[in-house]
Amino acid sequence: MWNLIFWIICLLINFGLLAIVFYALLCLTDLEVDQMDPFVATANINRWILLEFALQAALSILLLFTGHWILFLVAVPLTCYHAMLFIRRQHLIDVTEVFRNLNTDKKHRMIKLGVYMIFFTVCVFRFVLNYVYNYPGFSLSTCFNYLLV
């Protein structure tokens, strides 16, 4: 039961991270094709950056305390990267340099999107796997019978 709750929390955190990064990519793309003002774009992106950092840190701490070591070791580099950006005060997008760093910011966000998609896929898989194995009527023999029919 608790394992299912853990994977639901991980799914919700990952969904939030995916939404934040996708929104930032959307704002940067709109900025690139002159659909959005640079001040509005940077304000919209900067509004969500600290929440993204907090969700990533919460995910890493959750994985650490629940003993999911491999997923924790995969999540730690991105968390350390976020901590490094925050300590160096480079986590916010500057309005005056937004066009100079546009391609770099888009590449970083695309990499983050890929990492979060991998985590989301793993969490969905593990959630379904735990739900199926914890289902009262489940046994391997019935599973093989359904596969053979």
mmCIF file of N, CA, C and O in Angstrom, residues 50-102:
data_model
loop_
_atom_site.group_PDB
_atom_site.id
_atom_site.type_symbol
_atom_site.label_atom_id
_atom_site.label_comp_id
_atom_site.label_asym_id
_atom_site.label_seq_id
_atom_site.Cartn_x
_atom_site.Cartn_y
_atom_site.Cartn_z
ATOM 1 N N LEU A 50 12.272 28.340 -9.143
ATOM 2 C CA LEU A 50 12.495 27.874 -7.772
ATOM 3 C C LEU A 50 11.591 26.693 -7.427
ATOM 4 O O LEU A 50 12.005 25.784 -6.696
ATOM 5 N N LEU A 51 10.377 26.673 -7.961
ATOM 6 C CA LEU A 51 9.504 25.530 -7.738
ATOM 7 C C LEU A 51 10.077 24.279 -8.403
ATOM 8 O O LEU A 51 10.026 23.185 -7.824
ATOM 9 N N GLU A 52 10.653 24.439 -9.586
ATOM 10 C CA GLU A 52 11.291 23.303 -10.249
ATOM 11 C C GLU A 52 12.447 22.767 -9.415
ATOM 12 O O GLU A 52 12.584 21.550 -9.232
ATOM 13 N N PHE A 53 13.272 23.664 -8.883
ATOM 14 C CA PHE A 53 14.395 23.237 -8.058
ATOM 15 C C PHE A 53 13.904 22.522 -6.801
ATOM 16 O O PHE A 53 14.470 21.503 -6.388
ATOM 17 N N ALA A 54 12.850 23.050 -6.177
ATOM 18 C CA ALA A 54 12.316 22.438 -4.953
ATOM 19 C C ALA A 54 11.720 21.061 -5.240
ATOM 20 O O ALA A 54 11.915 20.120 -4.457
ATOM 21 N N LEU A 55 11.005 20.925 -6.352
ATOM 22 C CA LEU A 55 10.431 19.622 -6.701
ATOM 23 C C LEU A 55 11.516 18.597 -7.012
ATOM 24 O O LEU A 55 11.409 17.433 -6.611
ATOM 25 N N GLN A 56 12.569 19.014 -7.697
ATOM 26 C CA GLN A 56 13.669 18.095 -8.001
ATOM 27 C C GLN A 56 14.376 17.669 -6.719
ATOM 28 O O GLN A 56 14.721 16.498 -6.552
ATOM 29 N N ALA A 57 14.586 18.615 -5.798
ATOM 30 C CA ALA A 57 15.214 18.264 -4.517
ATOM 31 C C ALA A 57 14.315 17.333 -3.715
ATOM 32 O O ALA A 57 14.795 16.374 -3.102
ATOM 33 N N ALA A 58 13.004 17.590 -3.726
ATOM 34 C CA ALA A 58 12.070 16.718 -3.002
ATOM 35 C C ALA A 58 12.066 15.316 -3.589
ATOM 36 O O ALA A 58 12.020 14.323 -2.847
ATOM 37 N N LEU A 59 12.126 15.223 -4.908
ATOM 38 C CA LEU A 59 12.178 13.908 -5.547
ATOM 39 C C LEU A 59 13.444 13.155 -5.152
ATOM 40 O O LEU A 59 13.401 11.962 -4.828
ATOM 41 N N SER A 60 14.573 13.848 -5.155
ATOM 42 C CA SER A 60 15.835 13.197 -4.782
ATOM 43 C C SER A 60 15.814 12.746 -3.318
ATOM 44 O O SER A 60 16.257 11.634 -3.002
ATOM 45 N N ILE A 61 15.299 13.582 -2.445
ATOM 46 C CA ILE A 61 15.225 13.217 -1.020
ATOM 47 C C ILE A 61 14.270 12.053 -0.820
ATOM 48 O O ILE A 61 14.551 11.133 -0.043
ATOM 49 N N LEU A 62 13.158 12.075 -1.521
ATOM 50 C CA LEU A 62 12.193 10.978 -1.431
ATOM 51 C C LEU A 62 12.807 9.664 -1.898
ATOM 52 O O LEU A 62 12.632 8.618 -1.255
ATOM 53 N N LEU A 63 13.550 9.697 -2.987
ATOM 54 C CA LEU A 63 14.205 8.483 -3.479
ATOM 55 C C LEU A 63 15.284 8.003 -2.510
ATOM 56 O O LEU A 63 15.468 6.797 -2.323
ATOM 57 N N LEU A 64 15.988 8.949 -1.880
ATOM 58 C CA LEU A 64 17.031 8.581 -0.926
ATOM 59 C C LEU A 64 16.444 7.914 0.310
ATOM 60 O O LEU A 64 16.914 6.859 0.744
ATOM 61 N N PHE A 65 15.401 8.512 0.871
ATOM 62 C CA PHE A 65 14.838 7.988 2.117
ATOM 63 C C PHE A 65 14.054 6.695 1.940
ATOM 64 O O PHE A 65 13.855 5.962 2.895
ATOM 65 N N THR A 66 13.591 6.425 0.718
ATOM 66 C CA THR A 66 12.839 5.189 0.495
ATOM 67 C C THR A 66 13.727 4.055 -0.015
ATOM 68 O O THR A 66 13.225 2.949 -0.231
ATOM 69 N N GLY A 67 15.001 4.326 -0.237
ATOM 70 C CA GLY A 67 15.933 3.266 -0.599
ATOM 71 C C GLY A 67 15.948 2.895 -2.068
ATOM 72 O O GLY A 67 16.390 1.806 -2.406
ATOM 73 N N HIS A 68 15.503 3.766 -2.922
ATOM 74 C CA HIS A 68 15.575 3.515 -4.366
ATOM 75 C C HIS A 68 16.900 4.109 -4.863
ATOM 76 O O HIS A 68 16.961 5.204 -5.434
ATOM 77 N N TRP A 69 17.977 3.368 -4.653
ATOM 78 C CA TRP A 69 19.328 3.888 -4.821
ATOM 79 C C TRP A 69 19.675 4.193 -6.267
ATOM 80 O O TRP A 69 20.325 5.209 -6.547
ATOM 81 N N ILE A 70 19.284 3.355 -7.191
ATOM 82 C CA ILE A 70 19.645 3.579 -8.590
ATOM 83 C C ILE A 70 18.953 4.834 -9.120
ATOM 84 O O ILE A 70 19.592 5.677 -9.763
ATOM 85 N N LEU A 71 17.674 4.959 -8.845
ATOM 86 C CA LEU A 71 16.964 6.168 -9.276
ATOM 87 C C LEU A 71 17.514 7.407 -8.577
ATOM 88 O O LEU A 71 17.594 8.482 -9.172
ATOM 89 N N PHE A 72 17.897 7.247 -7.308
ATOM 90 C CA PHE A 72 18.507 8.368 -6.590
ATOM 91 C C PHE A 72 19.820 8.789 -7.244
ATOM 92 O O PHE A 72 20.072 9.982 -7.429
ATOM 93 N N LEU A 73 20.645 7.809 -7.609
ATOM 94 C CA LEU A 73 21.930 8.137 -8.241
ATOM 95 C C LEU A 73 21.740 8.769 -9.622
ATOM 96 O O LEU A 73 22.587 9.537 -10.075
ATOM 97 N N VAL A 74 20.641 8.458 -10.284
ATOM 98 C CA VAL A 74 20.347 9.098 -11.569
ATOM 99 C C VAL A 74 19.829 10.514 -11.356
ATOM 100 O O VAL A 74 20.102 11.413 -12.156
ATOM 101 N N ALA A 75 19.104 10.754 -10.269
ATOM 102 C CA ALA A 75 18.504 12.072 -10.013
ATOM 103 C C ALA A 75 19.470 13.068 -9.381
ATOM 104 O O ALA A 75 19.288 14.275 -9.520
ATOM 105 N N VAL A 76 20.488 12.576 -8.695
ATOM 106 C CA VAL A 76 21.396 13.462 -7.963
ATOM 107 C C VAL A 76 22.167 14.439 -8.857
ATOM 108 O O VAL A 76 22.309 15.608 -8.495
ATOM 109 N N PRO A 77 22.687 14.032 -10.026
ATOM 110 C CA PRO A 77 23.430 15.019 -10.826
ATOM 111 C C PRO A 77 22.602 16.245 -11.212
ATOM 112 O O PRO A 77 23.103 17.372 -11.156
ATOM 113 N N LEU A 78 21.349 16.051 -11.564
ATOM 114 C CA LEU A 78 20.505 17.193 -11.917
ATOM 115 C C LEU A 78 20.217 18.048 -10.691
ATOM 116 O O LEU A 78 20.191 19.280 -10.782
ATOM 117 N N THR A 79 20.040 17.420 -9.539
ATOM 118 C CA THR A 79 19.828 18.172 -8.307
ATOM 119 C C THR A 79 21.077 18.980 -7.943
ATOM 120 O O THR A 79 20.972 20.143 -7.537
ATOM 121 N N CYS A 80 22.243 18.380 -8.105
ATOM 122 C CA CYS A 80 23.497 19.109 -7.842
ATOM 123 C C CYS A 80 23.692 20.250 -8.834
ATOM 124 O O CYS A 80 24.180 21.322 -8.458
ATOM 125 N N TYR A 81 23.300 20.033 -10.084
ATOM 126 C CA TYR A 81 23.376 21.095 -11.089
ATOM 127 C C TYR A 81 22.461 22.257 -10.703
ATOM 128 O O TYR A 81 22.856 23.423 -10.799
ATOM 129 N N HIS A 82 21.266 21.946 -10.230
ATOM 130 C CA HIS A 82 20.361 23.004 -9.781
ATOM 131 C C HIS A 82 20.932 23.742 -8.580
ATOM 132 O O HIS A 82 20.836 24.975 -8.503
ATOM 133 N N ALA A 83 21.521 23.001 -7.645
ATOM 134 C CA ALA A 83 22.132 23.633 -6.467
ATOM 135 C C ALA A 83 23.298 24.523 -6.873
ATOM 136 O O ALA A 83 23.449 25.638 -6.338
ATOM 137 N N MET A 84 24.110 24.074 -7.835
ATOM 138 C CA MET A 84 25.227 24.884 -8.316
ATOM 139 C C MET A 84 24.732 26.177 -8.957
ATOM 140 O O MET A 84 25.272 27.260 -8.710
ATOM 141 N N LEU A 85 23.691 26.083 -9.782
ATOM 142 C CA LEU A 85 23.135 27.283 -10.396
ATOM 143 C C LEU A 85 22.592 28.246 -9.350
ATOM 144 O O LEU A 85 22.775 29.464 -9.454
ATOM 145 N N PHE A 86 21.939 27.711 -8.335
ATOM 146 C CA PHE A 86 21.363 28.564 -7.296
ATOM 147 C C PHE A 86 22.449 29.240 -6.468
ATOM 148 O O PHE A 86 22.329 30.424 -6.143
ATOM 149 N N ILE A 87 23.507 28.506 -6.122
ATOM 150 C CA ILE A 87 24.591 29.077 -5.312
ATOM 151 C C ILE A 87 25.338 30.150 -6.083
ATOM 152 O O ILE A 87 25.709 31.190 -5.533
ATOM 153 N N ARG A 88 25.545 29.945 -7.373
ATOM 154 C CA ARG A 88 26.240 30.934 -8.215
ATOM 155 C C ARG A 88 25.333 32.080 -8.666
ATOM 156 O O ARG A 88 25.774 32.964 -9.387
ATOM 157 N N ARG A 89 24.068 32.047 -8.296
ATOM 158 C CA ARG A 89 23.073 33.053 -8.693
ATOM 159 C C ARG A 89 22.896 33.123 -10.207
ATOM 160 O O ARG A 89 22.708 34.183 -10.782
ATOM 161 N N GLN A 90 22.957 31.957 -10.851
ATOM 162 C CA GLN A 90 22.773 31.886 -12.293
ATOM 163 C C GLN A 90 21.487 31.156 -12.660
ATOM 164 O O GLN A 90 21.306 30.752 -13.805
ATOM 165 N N HIS A 91 20.582 31.010 -11.718
ATOM 166 C CA HIS A 91 19.378 30.221 -11.957
ATOM 167 C C HIS A 91 18.280 31.010 -12.658
ATOM 168 O O HIS A 91 17.418 30.423 -13.289
ATOM 169 N N LEU A 92 18.294 32.323 -12.567
ATOM 170 C CA LEU A 92 17.278 33.132 -13.216
ATOM 171 C C LEU A 92 17.744 33.590 -14.590
ATOM 172 O O LEU A 92 18.937 33.780 -14.818
ATOM 173 N N ILE A 93 16.801 33.782 -15.494
ATOM 174 C CA ILE A 93 17.124 34.265 -16.840
ATOM 175 C C ILE A 93 17.117 35.785 -16.807
ATOM 176 O O ILE A 93 16.154 36.409 -16.353
ATOM 177 N N ASP A 94 18.193 36.375 -17.292
ATOM 178 C CA ASP A 94 18.327 37.829 -17.319
ATOM 179 C C ASP A 94 17.691 38.377 -18.592
ATOM 180 O O ASP A 94 17.907 37.844 -19.686
ATOM 181 N N VAL A 95 16.929 39.452 -18.445
ATOM 182 C CA VAL A 95 16.234 40.030 -19.594
ATOM 183 C C VAL A 95 17.219 40.575 -20.613
ATOM 184 O O VAL A 95 16.998 40.458 -21.826
ATOM 185 N N THR A 96 18.325 41.134 -20.131
ATOM 186 C CA THR A 96 19.276 41.759 -21.051
ATOM 187 C C THR A 96 20.101 40.743 -21.833
ATOM 188 O O THR A 96 20.653 41.069 -22.875
ATOM 189 N N GLU A 97 20.200 39.520 -21.329
ATOM 190 C CA GLU A 97 21.006 38.497 -22.000
ATOM 191 C C GLU A 97 20.178 37.335 -22.520
ATOM 192 O O GLU A 97 20.717 36.283 -22.854
ATOM 193 N N VAL A 98 18.872 37.503 -22.591
ATOM 194 C CA VAL A 98 18.010 36.387 -22.949
ATOM 195 C C VAL A 98 18.232 35.938 -24.392
ATOM 196 O O VAL A 98 18.253 34.745 -24.677
ATOM 197 N N PHE A 99 18.463 36.867 -25.306
ATOM 198 C CA PHE A 99 18.665 36.479 -26.700
ATOM 199 C C PHE A 99 20.054 35.895 -26.931
ATOM 200 O O PHE A 99 20.238 35.065 -27.811
ATOM 201 N N ARG A 100 21.023 36.317 -26.145
ATOM 202 C CA ARG A 100 22.374 35.787 -26.280
ATOM 203 C C ARG A 100 22.440 34.338 -25.823
ATOM 204 O O ARG A 100 23.178 33.524 -26.381
ATOM 205 N N ASN A 101 21.674 34.000 -24.789
ATOM 206 C CA ASN A 101 21.711 32.648 -24.214
ATOM 207 C C ASN A 101 20.512 31.804 -24.607
ATOM 208 O O ASN A 101 20.266 30.771 -23.984
ATOM 209 N N LEU A 102 19.785 32.202 -25.622
ATOM 210 C CA LEU A 102 18.536 31.520 -25.968
ATOM 211 C C LEU A 102 18.759 30.067 -26.383
ATOM 212 O O LEU A 102 18.093 29.154 -25.881
#
